[in-house]
Coordinates of N, CA and C in Angstrom, one line a residue:
M923 N 0.8 -1.3 0.1 CA 0.1 0.0 0.0 C 0.9 1.2 0.0
K924 N 2.1 1.2 0.9 CA 2.9 2.3 0.8 C 3.4 2.7 -0.5
I925 N 3.9 1.5 -1.3 CA 4.4 1.7 -2.6 C 3.4 2.3 -3.6
I926 N 2.2 1.9 -3.5 CA 1.1 2.3 -4.3 C 0.8 3.8 -4.1
S927 N 0.8 4.2 -2.8 CA 0.6 5.5 -2.5 C 1.7 6.4 -2.9
A928 N 2.9 6.0 -2.8 CA 4.1 6.8 -3.2 C 4.0 7.0 -4.8
A929 N 3.6 5.9 -5.5 CA 3.6 5.9 -6.9 C 2.5 6.9 -7.3
T930 N 1.3 6.9 -6.7 CA 0.3 7.9 -6.9 C 0.7 9.3 -6.7
A931 N 1.4 9.6 -5.7 CA 1.9 10.9 -5.3 C 2.9 11.4 -6.4
V932 N 3.7 10.6 -7.0 CA 4.6 10.9 -7.9 C 3.9 11.3 -9.2
C933 N 2.9 10.5 -9.6 CA 2.1 10.8 -10.9 C 1.4 12.1 -10.7
I934 N 0.8 12.3 -9.5 CA 0.2 13.7 -9.4 C 1.2 14.8 -9.4
L935 N 2.3 14.6 -8.9 CA 3.4 15.7 -8.9 C 3.9 16.0 -10.4
L936 N 4.0 14.9 -11.1 CA 4.5 15.1 -12.5 C 3.3 15.7 -13.4
S937 N 2.1 15.4 -12.9 CA 1.0 15.9 -13.7 C 0.9 17.6 -13.4
L938 N 1.2 17.9 -12.3 CA 1.2 19.4 -11.9 C 2.3 20.1 -12.7
V939 N 3.5 19.5 -12.6 CA 4.6 20.1 -13.2 C 4.3 20.3 -14.8
A940 N 3.7 19.2 -15.4 CA 3.4 19.3 -16.8 C 2.4 20.5 -17.1
C941 N 1.4 20.6 -16.3 CA 0.5 21.7 -16.4 C 1.1 23.0 -16.2
G942 N 2.1 23.1 -15.3 CA 2.8 24.4 -15.0 C 3.6 24.9 -16.2
N943 N 4.2 23.8 -17.0 CA 5.2 24.1 -18.1 C 4.4 24.2 -19.4
K944 N 3.2 24.1 -19.3 CA 2.4 24.1 -20.6 C 2.4 25.6 -21.3
T945 N 2.7 25.5 -22.5 CA 2.9 26.8 -23.2 C 1.5 27.4 -23.5
P946 N 1.2 28.6 -23.1 CA -0.1 29.2 -23.3 C -0.5 29.5 -24.7
D947 N -1.8 29.4 -25.2 CA -2.1 29.6 -26.4 C -2.5 31.1 -26.5
P948 N -1.8 31.9 -27.3 CA -2.1 33.4 -27.3 C -3.5 33.7 -27.7
E949 N -4.1 32.8 -28.6 CA -5.5 33.2 -28.9 C -6.4 33.0 -27.8
Q950 N -6.1 32.0 -27.0 CA -7.1 31.7 -25.8 C -6.7 32.7 -24.7
E951 N -5.6 33.2 -24.6 CA -5.1 34.1 -23.6 C -5.6 35.5 -23.7
E952 N -5.9 36.0 -25.0 CA -6.2 37.2 -25.4 C -7.5 37.6 -24.7
P953 N -7.6 38.8 -24.0 CA -8.9 39.1 -23.3 C -9.8 39.6 -24.2
T954 N -11.1 39.5 -24.0 CA -12.2 40.0 -24.9 C -12.6 41.4 -24.4
F955 N -12.5 42.4 -25.2 CA -12.8 43.8 -24.7 C -14.3 44.0 -24.7
E956 N -14.8 44.6 -23.7 CA -16.3 44.9 -23.8 C -16.3 46.3 -23.3
K957 N -17.3 47.1 -23.9 CA -17.5 48.5 -23.4 C -18.2 48.5 -22.1
S958 N -18.1 49.7 -21.6 CA -18.8 49.9 -20.2 C -20.2 49.7 -20.2
A959 N -20.8 49.3 -19.1 CA -22.3 49.2 -19.0 C -22.8 50.5 -18.7
T960 N -24.0 50.8 -19.2 CA -24.7 52.0 -19.0 C -25.8 52.0 -17.9
S961 N -25.5 51.3 -16.9 CA -26.4 51.1 -15.7 C -26.5 52.4 -14.8
Q962 N -25.3 53.1 -14.8 CA -25.3 54.3 -14.1 C -25.5 55.5 -14.9
T963 N -26.8 55.9 -14.8 CA -27.1 57.1 -15.7 C -27.0 58.4 -14.9
V964 N -27.0 59.5 -15.7 CA -26.7 60.8 -14.9 C -27.8 61.8 -15.5
K965 N -28.7 62.2 -14.7 CA -29.7 63.1 -15.2 C -29.2 64.6 -15.2
I966 N -29.4 65.3 -16.2 CA -29.0 66.7 -16.3 C -29.8 67.5 -15.6
A967 N -29.5 68.1 -14.4 CA -30.4 68.9 -13.6 C -30.4 70.4 -14.1
S968 N -29.3 70.9 -14.6 CA -29.2 72.3 -15.1 C -28.3 72.3 -16.3
I969 N -28.5 73.2 -17.2 CA -27.5 73.3 -18.2 C -26.5 74.4 -17.9
P970 N -25.3 74.1 -18.1 CA -24.2 75.1 -17.7 C -24.2 76.3 -18.7
T971 N -23.7 77.4 -18.3 CA -23.5 78.5 -19.1 C -22.1 78.8 -19.5
D972 N -21.2 78.3 -18.6 CA -19.7 78.6 -18.7 C -19.2 77.8 -20.0
E973 N -18.5 78.4 -20.8 CA -18.0 77.8 -22.1 C -17.2 76.6 -22.0
T974 N -16.4 76.6 -20.8 CA -15.6 75.5 -20.5 C -16.3 74.3 -20.1
E975 N -17.4 74.5 -19.3 CA -18.3 73.4 -18.9 C -19.0 72.9 -20.1
L976 N -19.5 73.8 -20.9 CA -20.2 73.3 -22.2 C -19.3 72.6 -23.1
A977 N -18.0 73.0 -23.2 CA -17.0 72.2 -24.1 C -16.8 70.8 -23.4
D978 N -16.8 70.7 -22.1 CA -16.7 69.4 -21.4 C -17.9 68.6 -21.7
M979 N -19.2 69.1 -21.8 CA -20.3 68.4 -22.0 C -20.4 67.9 -23.5
L980 N -19.8 68.7 -24.4 CA -19.7 68.2 -25.8 C -18.8 67.1 -25.9
N981 N -17.6 67.1 -25.3 CA -16.6 66.0 -25.3 C -17.2 64.7 -24.5
A982 N -18.0 65.0 -23.6 CA -18.6 63.8 -22.9 C -19.6 63.1 -23.8
A983 N -20.3 63.8 -24.6 CA -21.2 63.4 -25.6 C -20.5 62.5 -26.6
I984 N -19.3 63.1 -27.1 CA -18.5 62.4 -28.1 C -18.0 61.1 -27.5
N985 N -17.4 61.2 -26.3 CA -16.9 59.9 -25.6 C -18.0 58.9 -25.3
Y986 N -19.3 59.3 -25.2 CA -20.2 58.4 -24.9 C -20.3 57.3 -25.9
V987 N -20.1 57.6 -27.2 CA -20.1 56.6 -28.3 C -19.0 55.7 -28.2
D988 N -17.7 56.1 -27.9 CA -16.6 55.4 -27.6 C -16.7 54.5 -26.4
Q989 N -17.4 55.0 -25.4 CA -17.4 54.1 -24.2 C -18.6 53.1 -24.2
Y990 N -19.7 53.4 -24.8 CA -20.9 52.7 -24.6 C -21.5 52.1 -25.8
C991 N -21.3 52.7 -27.0 CA -22.1 52.3 -28.1 C -21.3 51.3 -29.0
Y992 N -22.1 50.4 -29.6 CA -21.5 49.4 -30.6 C -22.0 49.6 -32.0
K993 N -23.0 50.5 -32.1 CA -23.5 50.7 -33.5 C -23.9 52.2 -33.7
Y994 N -23.8 52.7 -34.8 CA -24.6 53.9 -35.2 C -24.7 54.0 -36.7
K995 N -25.6 54.9 -37.1 CA -25.8 55.2 -38.6 C -25.2 56.6 -38.9
K996 N -24.5 56.6 -40.0 CA -23.9 57.8 -40.4 C -24.5 58.1 -41.9
T997 N -25.0 59.4 -42.2 CA -25.4 59.9 -43.4 C -24.6 61.1 -43.7
V998 N -23.9 61.0 -44.9 CA -23.1 62.2 -45.4 C -23.7 62.7 -46.7
K999 N -24.1 64.0 -46.8 CA -24.5 64.7 -48.0 C -23.6 65.8 -48.2
C1000 N -23.0 65.8 -49.3 CA -22.2 66.9 -49.8 C -22.6 67.4 -51.1
D1001 N -23.0 68.7 -51.1 CA -23.5 69.4 -52.4 C -22.3 70.3 -52.8
A1002 N -21.8 70.1 -54.0 CA -20.7 70.9 -54.5 C -21.2 71.7 -55.7
S1003 N -20.7 73.0 -55.7 CA -20.9 73.8 -56.8 C -19.6 74.4 -57.4
V1004 N -19.6 74.6 -58.7 CA -18.4 74.9 -59.4 C -18.7 76.4 -60.0
D1005 N -17.8 77.3 -59.4 CA -18.1 78.7 -59.7 C -17.4 79.2 -61.0
N1006 N -16.3 78.6 -61.2 CA -15.6 79.1 -62.4 C -14.7 77.9 -63.0
V1007 N -14.7 77.8 -64.3 CA -13.9 76.7 -64.9 C -13.1 77.4 -66.1
G1008 N -13.1 78.7 -66.2 CA -12.4 79.3 -67.1 C -12.6 78.9 -68.6
S1009 N -11.4 78.6 -69.3 CA -11.5 78.2 -70.6 C -12.0 76.8 -70.8
L1010 N -12.2 76.0 -69.8 CA -12.6 74.7 -69.8 C -14.1 74.6 -70.0
S1011 N -14.8 75.7 -70.0 CA -16.3 75.8 -70.1 C -16.9 75.1 -71.3
S1012 N -16.1 74.8 -72.3 CA -16.6 74.2 -73.6 C -16.5 72.8 -73.5
V1013 N -15.9 72.2 -72.4 CA -15.7 70.7 -72.2 C -17.0 70.2 -71.7
S1014 N -17.5 69.0 -72.3 CA -18.8 68.4 -71.9 C -18.6 67.9 -70.5
N1015 N -19.7 68.2 -69.6 CA -19.8 67.7 -68.3 C -18.7 68.1 -67.4
V1016 N -18.0 69.2 -67.6 CA -16.9 69.7 -66.8 C -17.4 70.0 -65.4
S1017 N -18.5 70.5 -65.2 CA -18.9 71.0 -63.9 C -19.2 69.7 -63.0
D1018 N -19.8 68.8 -63.7 CA -20.0 67.5 -63.0 C -18.7 66.9 -62.5
A1019 N -17.7 67.0 -63.4 CA -16.4 66.2 -63.1 C -15.7 66.9 -61.9
F1020 N -15.8 68.4 -61.9 CA -15.2 69.0 -60.8 C -16.0 68.9 -59.5
A1021 N -17.3 68.7 -59.6 CA -18.2 68.5 -58.5 C -17.8 67.3 -57.8
S1022 N -17.5 66.3 -58.5 CA -17.0 64.9 -58.1 C -15.7 65.2 -57.4
V1023 N -14.8 65.9 -58.0 CA -13.5 66.2 -57.4 C -13.6 66.8 -56.1
F1024 N -14.6 67.7 -55.9 CA -14.7 68.5 -54.7 C -15.6 67.6 -53.7
G1025 N -15.9 66.4 -53.9 CA -16.5 65.6 -52.9 C -17.9 65.4 -52.9
E1026 N -18.7 65.8 -54.0 CA -20.1 65.7 -53.9 C -20.6 64.1 -53.8
K1027 N -21.5 64.0 -52.9 CA -22.0 62.7 -52.6 C -23.2 62.7 -51.7
D1028 N -24.0 61.6 -51.7 CA -25.1 61.4 -50.7 C -25.2 60.0 -50.4
V1029 N -24.6 59.6 -49.3 CA -24.4 58.2 -48.9 C -24.9 58.1 -47.4
S1030 N -25.2 56.9 -47.1 CA -25.5 56.4 -45.7 C -24.9 55.1 -45.5
A1031 N -24.5 54.8 -44.2 CA -24.0 53.5 -43.8 C -24.2 53.3 -42.4
E1032 N -24.3 51.9 -42.0 CA -24.3 51.6 -40.6 C -22.9 51.0 -40.2
Y1033 N -22.5 51.4 -39.0 CA -21.2 51.1 -38.4 C -21.4 50.2 -37.3
D1034 N -20.6 49.1 -37.2 CA -20.7 48.1 -36.2 C -19.4 47.9 -35.5
Y1035 N -19.3 48.1 -34.3 CA -18.0 48.0 -33.5 C -17.5 46.5 -33.5
N1036 N -18.5 45.6 -33.5 CA -18.1 44.2 -33.4 C -17.5 43.7 -34.8
T1037 N -17.9 44.3 -35.8 CA -17.6 43.9 -37.2 C -16.1 44.6 -37.6
D1038 N -15.9 45.8 -37.3 CA -14.7 46.6 -37.6 C -14.6 47.8 -36.5
S1039 N -13.9 47.5 -35.4 CA -13.8 48.4 -34.4 C -13.0 49.7 -34.8
K1040 N -12.0 49.5 -35.7 CA -11.2 50.7 -36.2 C -11.8 51.6 -37.2
L1041 N -12.7 51.0 -38.1 CA -13.6 51.7 -38.9 C -14.6 52.4 -38.1
F1042 N -15.1 51.8 -37.1 CA -16.2 52.4 -36.2 C -15.7 53.6 -35.6
A1043 N -14.5 53.6 -35.1 CA -13.8 54.7 -34.4 C -13.4 55.7 -35.4
N1044 N -12.9 55.5 -36.5 CA -12.3 56.5 -37.4 C -13.4 57.2 -38.3
S1045 N -14.7 56.6 -38.3 CA -15.8 57.3 -39.0 C -16.5 58.2 -38.1
F1046 N -16.2 58.3 -36.9 CA -17.0 59.2 -35.9 C -16.1 60.3 -35.5
V1047 N -16.8 61.3 -34.9 CA -16.0 62.4 -34.5 C -15.0 62.0 -33.3
K1048 N -13.7 62.5 -33.5 CA -12.7 62.1 -32.5 C -12.5 63.3 -31.5
G1049 N -12.6 63.0 -30.2 CA -12.4 63.9 -29.2 C -11.0 63.9 -28.7
P1050 N -10.6 64.8 -27.9 CA -11.5 65.9 -27.4 C -11.4 67.2 -28.5
I1051 N -12.5 67.9 -28.5 CA -12.5 69.2 -29.2 C -12.0 70.2 -28.2
E1052 N -10.7 70.7 -28.6 CA -10.2 71.5 -27.5 C -10.7 72.9 -27.8
Q1053 N -10.6 73.7 -26.6 CA -11.1 75.1 -26.6 C -10.5 76.0 -27.7
E1054 N -9.3 75.7 -28.1 CA -8.7 76.5 -29.1 C -9.5 76.5 -30.5
Y1055 N -10.2 75.4 -30.7 CA -10.9 75.3 -32.0 C -12.3 75.9 -31.9
I1056 N -12.8 76.2 -30.6 CA -14.2 76.7 -30.5 C -14.2 78.2 -30.5
S1057 N -15.1 78.7 -31.4 CA -15.2 80.2 -31.4 C -16.4 80.6 -30.5
S1058 N -17.4 79.8 -30.5 CA -18.6 80.0 -29.7 C -19.3 78.6 -29.3
I1059 N -20.0 78.5 -28.2 CA -20.6 77.4 -27.9 C -21.9 77.7 -27.0
T1060 N -23.0 77.1 -27.3 CA -24.3 77.5 -26.6 C -25.1 76.2 -26.4
A1061 N -26.0 76.2 -25.5 CA -26.9 75.0 -25.3 C -28.3 75.6 -24.8
K1062 N -29.2 74.7 -25.3 CA -30.6 75.1 -24.8 C -31.3 73.7 -24.7
Q1063 N -32.5 73.8 -23.9 CA -33.2 72.7 -23.7 C -34.4 72.6 -24.6
E1064 N -34.7 71.5 -25.4 CA -35.9 71.4 -26.2 C -36.5 70.1 -25.8
D1065 N -37.7 70.1 -25.1 CA -38.4 69.0 -24.5 C -37.4 68.2 -23.6
N1066 N -37.1 67.0 -23.8 CA -36.2 66.2 -23.0 C -34.8 66.1 -23.6
L1067 N -34.3 67.0 -24.3 CA -33.0 67.1 -25.0 C -32.4 68.4 -24.6
V1068 N -31.1 68.2 -24.4 CA -30.1 69.4 -24.4 C -29.6 69.6 -25.7
V1069 N -29.8 70.7 -26.5 CA -29.2 70.8 -27.9 C -28.0 71.7 -27.7
L1070 N -26.9 71.1 -27.9 CA -25.6 71.8 -27.7 C -25.0 72.1 -29.1
T1071 N -24.6 73.4 -29.3 CA -24.0 73.7 -30.7 C -22.7 74.4 -30.4
A1072 N -21.7 73.9 -31.1 CA -20.4 74.6 -31.1 C -19.9 75.1 -32.5
E1073 N -19.7 76.4 -32.5 CA -19.2 76.9 -33.8 C -17.8 76.9 -33.7
L1074 N -17.0 76.5 -34.7 CA -15.6 76.1 -34.7 C -14.9 77.2 -35.7
N1075 N -13.6 77.4 -35.4 CA -12.9 78.3 -36.2 C -12.6 77.9 -37.6
P1076 N -12.5 78.8 -38.5 CA -12.3 78.4 -40.0 C -10.9 77.7 -40.0
E1077 N -10.7 77.0 -41.0 CA -9.4 76.2 -41.2 C -8.8 76.4 -42.6
S1078 N -7.5 76.6 -42.7 CA -6.8 76.7 -44.0 C -6.0 75.4 -44.1
D1079 N -6.1 74.9 -45.4 CA -5.3 73.7 -45.8 C -5.5 72.6 -44.8
P1080 N -6.7 72.0 -44.7 CA -6.9 70.9 -43.7 C -6.2 69.6 -44.2
T1081 N -5.6 68.9 -43.2 CA -4.8 67.7 -43.5 C -5.2 66.7 -42.4
D1082 N -4.7 65.5 -42.7 CA -5.0 64.4 -41.8 C -4.1 64.5 -40.5
E1083 N -3.0 65.3 -40.7 CA -2.0 65.4 -39.5 C -2.5 66.4 -38.4
S1084 N -3.3 67.3 -38.8 CA -3.6 68.3 -37.8 C -4.9 69.0 -38.1
G1085 N -5.5 69.8 -37.2 CA -6.6 70.7 -37.6 C -8.0 70.0 -37.2
I1086 N -9.0 70.8 -37.3 CA -10.3 70.3 -36.8 C -11.0 69.5 -37.7
L1087 N -10.9 69.7 -39.1 CA -11.7 68.7 -39.9 C -11.2 67.3 -39.9
S1088 N -9.9 67.1 -39.6 CA -9.4 65.7 -39.4 C -10.1 65.1 -38.2
K1089 N -10.6 65.7 -37.3 CA -11.4 65.1 -36.2 C -12.9 64.9 -36.4
L1090 N -13.5 65.4 -37.5 CA -14.8 65.3 -37.6 C -15.3 64.2 -38.6
G1091 N -14.7 63.1 -38.5 CA -15.2 61.8 -39.2 C -14.6 61.5 -40.6
G1092 N -13.6 62.3 -41.0 CA -12.8 61.9 -42.2 C -13.5 62.1 -43.5
D1093 N -14.5 63.0 -43.5 CA -15.3 63.1 -44.8 C -14.9 64.4 -45.7
Y1094 N -13.9 65.2 -45.1 CA -13.5 66.4 -45.8 C -12.6 66.0 -47.0
V1095 N -12.4 67.1 -47.8 CA -11.5 67.0 -49.0 C -10.3 67.8 -48.8
S1096 N -9.1 67.3 -48.8 CA -7.9 68.0 -48.8 C -7.3 68.4 -50.1
A1097 N -6.3 69.2 -50.1 CA -5.6 69.5 -51.3 C -5.0 68.2 -52.0
A1098 N -4.5 67.3 -51.2 CA -3.9 66.1 -51.7 C -5.0 65.2 -52.3
K1099 N -6.2 65.2 -51.7 CA -7.3 64.4 -52.3 C -7.8 65.1 -53.6
V1100 N -7.8 66.4 -53.7 CA -8.1 67.0 -54.9 C -7.1 66.6 -56.0
T1101 N -5.9 66.6 -55.7 CA -4.8 66.2 -56.7 C -5.0 64.9 -57.1
S1102 N -5.3 63.9 -56.2 CA -5.5 62.5 -56.4 C -6.7 62.3 -57.3
S1103 N -7.7 62.9 -57.0 CA -9.0 62.8 -57.8 C -8.7 63.3 -59.2
L1104 N -8.0 64.4 -59.4 CA -7.7 64.9 -60.6 C -6.9 63.8 -61.5
G1105 N -5.9 63.1 -60.8 CA -5.3 62.2 -61.4 C -6.1 61.0 -62.0
E1106 N -7.2 60.8 -61.3 CA -8.1 59.8 -61.8 C -8.8 60.1 -63.1
F1107 N -8.9 61.4 -63.4 CA -9.4 62.0 -64.7 C -8.3 62.2 -65.6
K1108 N -7.1 61.7 -65.3 CA -5.9 62.0 -66.1 C -5.7 63.5 -66.3
S1109 N -5.7 64.2 -65.1 CA -5.8 65.7 -65.2 C -4.8 66.2 -64.0
T1110 N -4.4 67.4 -64.1 CA -3.5 68.0 -63.1 C -3.8 69.5 -62.8
A1111 N -3.3 69.9 -61.8 CA -3.3 71.4 -61.5 C -2.0 71.7 -60.9
S1112 N -1.4 73.0 -61.3 CA -0.1 73.4 -60.7 C -0.2 73.8 -59.3
S1113 N -1.3 74.2 -58.8 CA -1.5 74.5 -57.4 C -3.0 74.3 -57.0
V1114 N -3.1 73.8 -55.7 CA -4.5 73.6 -55.2 C -4.5 74.2 -53.8
S1115 N -5.5 74.9 -53.5 CA -5.7 75.5 -52.1 C -7.1 75.2 -51.6
V1116 N -7.1 74.8 -50.4 CA -8.5 74.6 -49.7 C -8.6 75.2 -48.4
S1117 N -9.8 75.7 -48.1 CA -10.0 76.3 -46.9 C -11.4 75.9 -46.4
A1118 N -11.8 76.0 -45.1 CA -13.1 75.6 -44.7 C -13.7 76.6 -43.7
D1119 N -14.9 76.9 -43.7 CA -15.5 77.8 -42.8 C -16.9 77.3 -42.5
G1120 N -17.7 77.9 -41.6 CA -18.9 77.5 -41.2 C -19.0 76.2 -40.6
I1121 N -17.9 75.9 -39.8 CA -17.7 74.6 -39.2 C -18.5 74.5 -38.0
S1122 N -19.4 73.5 -37.7 CA -20.2 73.4 -36.5 C -20.5 72.0 -36.1
I1123 N -20.7 71.8 -34.8 CA -21.2 70.5 -34.3 C -22.4 70.8 -33.4
T1124 N -23.5 70.1 -33.7 CA -24.6 70.0 -32.8 C -25.0 68.7 -32.2
A1125 N -24.9 68.6 -30.9 CA -25.1 67.4 -30.2 C -26.4 67.5 -29.5
R1126 N -27.2 66.4 -29.7 CA -28.6 66.3 -29.0 C -28.4 65.3 -27.9
I1127 N -28.4 65.8 -26.6 CA -28.2 64.9 -25.5 C -29.4 64.7 -24.6
S1128 N -29.6 63.5 -24.2 CA -30.8 63.2 -23.3 C -30.7 63.9 -21.9
V1129 N -31.7 64.6 -21.5 CA -31.8 65.1 -20.1 C -31.9 64.0 -19.1
D1130 N -32.4 62.9 -19.4 CA -32.7 61.9 -18.4 C -31.6 61.1 -18.0
D1131 N -30.6 60.8 -19.1 CA -29.4 60.0 -18.7 C -28.2 60.4 -19.3
S1132 N -28.1 61.6 -20.0 CA -26.9 62.2 -20.6 C -26.4 61.4 -21.8
S1133 N -27.2 60.5 -22.4 CA -26.8 59.7 -23.5 C -26.9 60.6 -24.8
L1134 N -26.1 60.4 -25.8 CA -26.1 61.1 -27.1 C -27.2 60.5 -27.9
K1135 N -28.1 61.3 -28.4 CA -29.2 60.8 -29.1 C -28.9 61.0 -30.7
S1136 N -28.3 62.1 -31.1 CA -27.9 62.3 -32.4 C -26.9 63.5 -32.4
M1137 N -26.1 63.6 -33.6 CA -25.1 64.6 -33.7 C -25.1 65.0 -35.2
T1138 N -25.0 66.3 -35.4 CA -24.8 66.9 -36.8 C -23.5 67.6 -36.9
V1139 N -22.7 67.4 -37.9 CA -21.5 68.1 -38.3 C -21.7 68.8 -39.6
S1140 N -21.4 70.0 -39.8 CA -21.4 70.6 -41.0 C -20.2 71.7 -41.2
Y1141 N -20.0 71.8 -42.4 CA -18.9 72.8 -42.9 C -18.9 73.1 -44.3
T1142 N -18.4 74.1 -44.8 CA -18.2 74.4 -46.1 C -16.7 74.5 -46.5
E1143 N -16.4 73.8 -47.6 CA -15.0 73.9 -48.1 C -14.9 74.7 -49.4
R1144 N -13.8 75.5 -49.5 CA -13.8 76.3 -50.7 C -12.4 75.9 -51.5
F1145 N -12.5 75.7 -52.7 CA -11.4 75.2 -53.5 C -11.0 76.2 -54.6
N1146 N -9.6 76.4 -54.8 CA -9.1 77.3 -55.8 C -8.0 76.6 -56.5
L1147 N -8.1 76.2 -57.8 CA -7.1 75.6 -58.5 C -6.5 76.5 -59.6
S1148 N -5.3 76.3 -59.9 CA -4.7 77.1 -60.9 C -3.9 76.2 -61.9
G1149 N -3.6 76.6 -63.2 CA -2.9 75.8 -64.0 C -3.5 74.4 -64.3
V1150 N -4.8 74.4 -64.5 CA -5.5 73.2 -64.6 C -5.4 72.6 -66.0
T1151 N -5.1 71.4 -66.1 CA -5.2 70.6 -67.4 C -6.1 69.4 -67.3
L1152 N -7.2 69.5 -68.0 CA -8.3 68.4 -67.9 C -8.0 67.5 -69.1
V1153 N -7.6 66.3 -68.8 CA -7.2 65.4 -69.8 C -6.0 66.0 -70.6
K1154 N -6.2 66.4 -71.9 CA -5.1 67.0 -72.6 C -5.6 68.5 -72.9
I1155 N -6.6 69.0 -72.3 CA -7.0 70.3 -72.5 C -6.5 71.3 -71.5
K1156 N -5.7 72.3 -71.8 CA -5.1 73.2 -70.8 C -6.1 74.3 -70.6
G1157 N -6.2 74.6 -69.3 CA -7.2 75.6 -68.9 C -6.5 76.5 -67.8
G1158 N -7.1 77.4 -67.3 CA -6.6 78.4 -66.3 C -7.1 77.9 -64.9
A1159 N -7.7 78.9 -64.3 CA -8.1 78.7 -62.8 C -9.5 78.0 -62.8
V1160 N -9.7 77.2 -61.8 CA -11.0 76.6 -61.5 C -11.3 76.8 -60.0
S1161 N -12.4 77.2 -59.7 CA -12.9 77.5 -58.3 C -14.2 76.9 -57.9
G1162 N -14.5 76.6 -56.7 CA -15.8 75.9 -56.4 C -15.9 75.8 -54.8
S1163 N -17.0 75.3 -54.3 CA -17.2 75.1 -52.9 C -17.9 73.8 -52.8
A1164 N -18.1 73.2 -51.5 CA -18.8 72.1 -51.2 C -19.3 72.1 -49.8
K1165 N -20.6 72.0 -49.7 CA -21.2 72.1 -48.3 C -21.5 70.6 -47.9
T1166 N -20.9 70.3 -46.7 CA -21.1 68.9 -46.2 C -21.9 68.9 -44.9
V1167 N -22.8 68.1 -44.9 CA -23.6 67.8 -43.6 C -23.6 66.3 -43.3
V1168 N -23.1 66.0 -42.1 CA -23.0 64.6 -41.7 C -24.0 64.4 -40.4
E1169 N -24.8 63.5 -40.5 CA -25.8 63.1 -39.5 C -25.4 61.8 -38.9
Y1170 N -25.3 61.7 -37.5 CA -25.0 60.5 -36.9 C -26.3 60.2 -36.0
T1171 N -26.9 59.0 -36.2 CA -28.1 58.7 -35.4 C -28.1 57.1 -35.1
N1172 N -29.1 56.7 -34.6 CA -29.3 55.2 -34.2 C -28.2 54.7 -33.4
F1173 N -27.7 55.4 -32.3 CA -26.7 54.9 -31.5 C -27.3 53.7 -30.6
G1174 N -26.5 52.7 -30.5 CA -27.0 51.5 -29.7 C -25.8 50.7 -29.3

């Protein structure tokens, strides 16, 4: 019996050592990320008037999607107008071509965090919206919603590296994008300048629990091109503008 007990003890010891030396499976060890629960709600008792506090409220509304939401719907409508095409006016459909270059579109899409978390994040407004970008910010109550509107400073030469338009969902058109779009038409421009104004964010926030119900982003971009060659036709200057309105709804 002593021999049997000793043998059993050795087997158990070897089994424990083997378990301790087992190489972990990285796929099994990787934690599953889940967003925070929304069980703790915050009722908005009063609307602040201080601009810093209102900016904090705006950023909290933006962060709500990152912290709690798995889905949202995004609708982008961009209406482009071509003011001047110079000597290219005789070219068929030239205005339509440049409207496309300036970003004209009307699209809608559903975004799902579980399907593509990176696309989900990159297609939404990125916080924080710093005070330096805000020219004015106001809020008012409409029924059970706080409607908060921030007017933002104009921007010259918007790029992906810096600036306010790069934070607003990635739907703007930069000078580099204009150049790239012209290339798709086998066309070029010696110079391209882009500026943006009328930039605003309107967030509609629930009074009952501070959740974001919808958000609207809008801005107007203005384009000035010189030394334009459309396919093989040389022209002069081309100018135009594009009004973009982005609606975020159906958060869940």
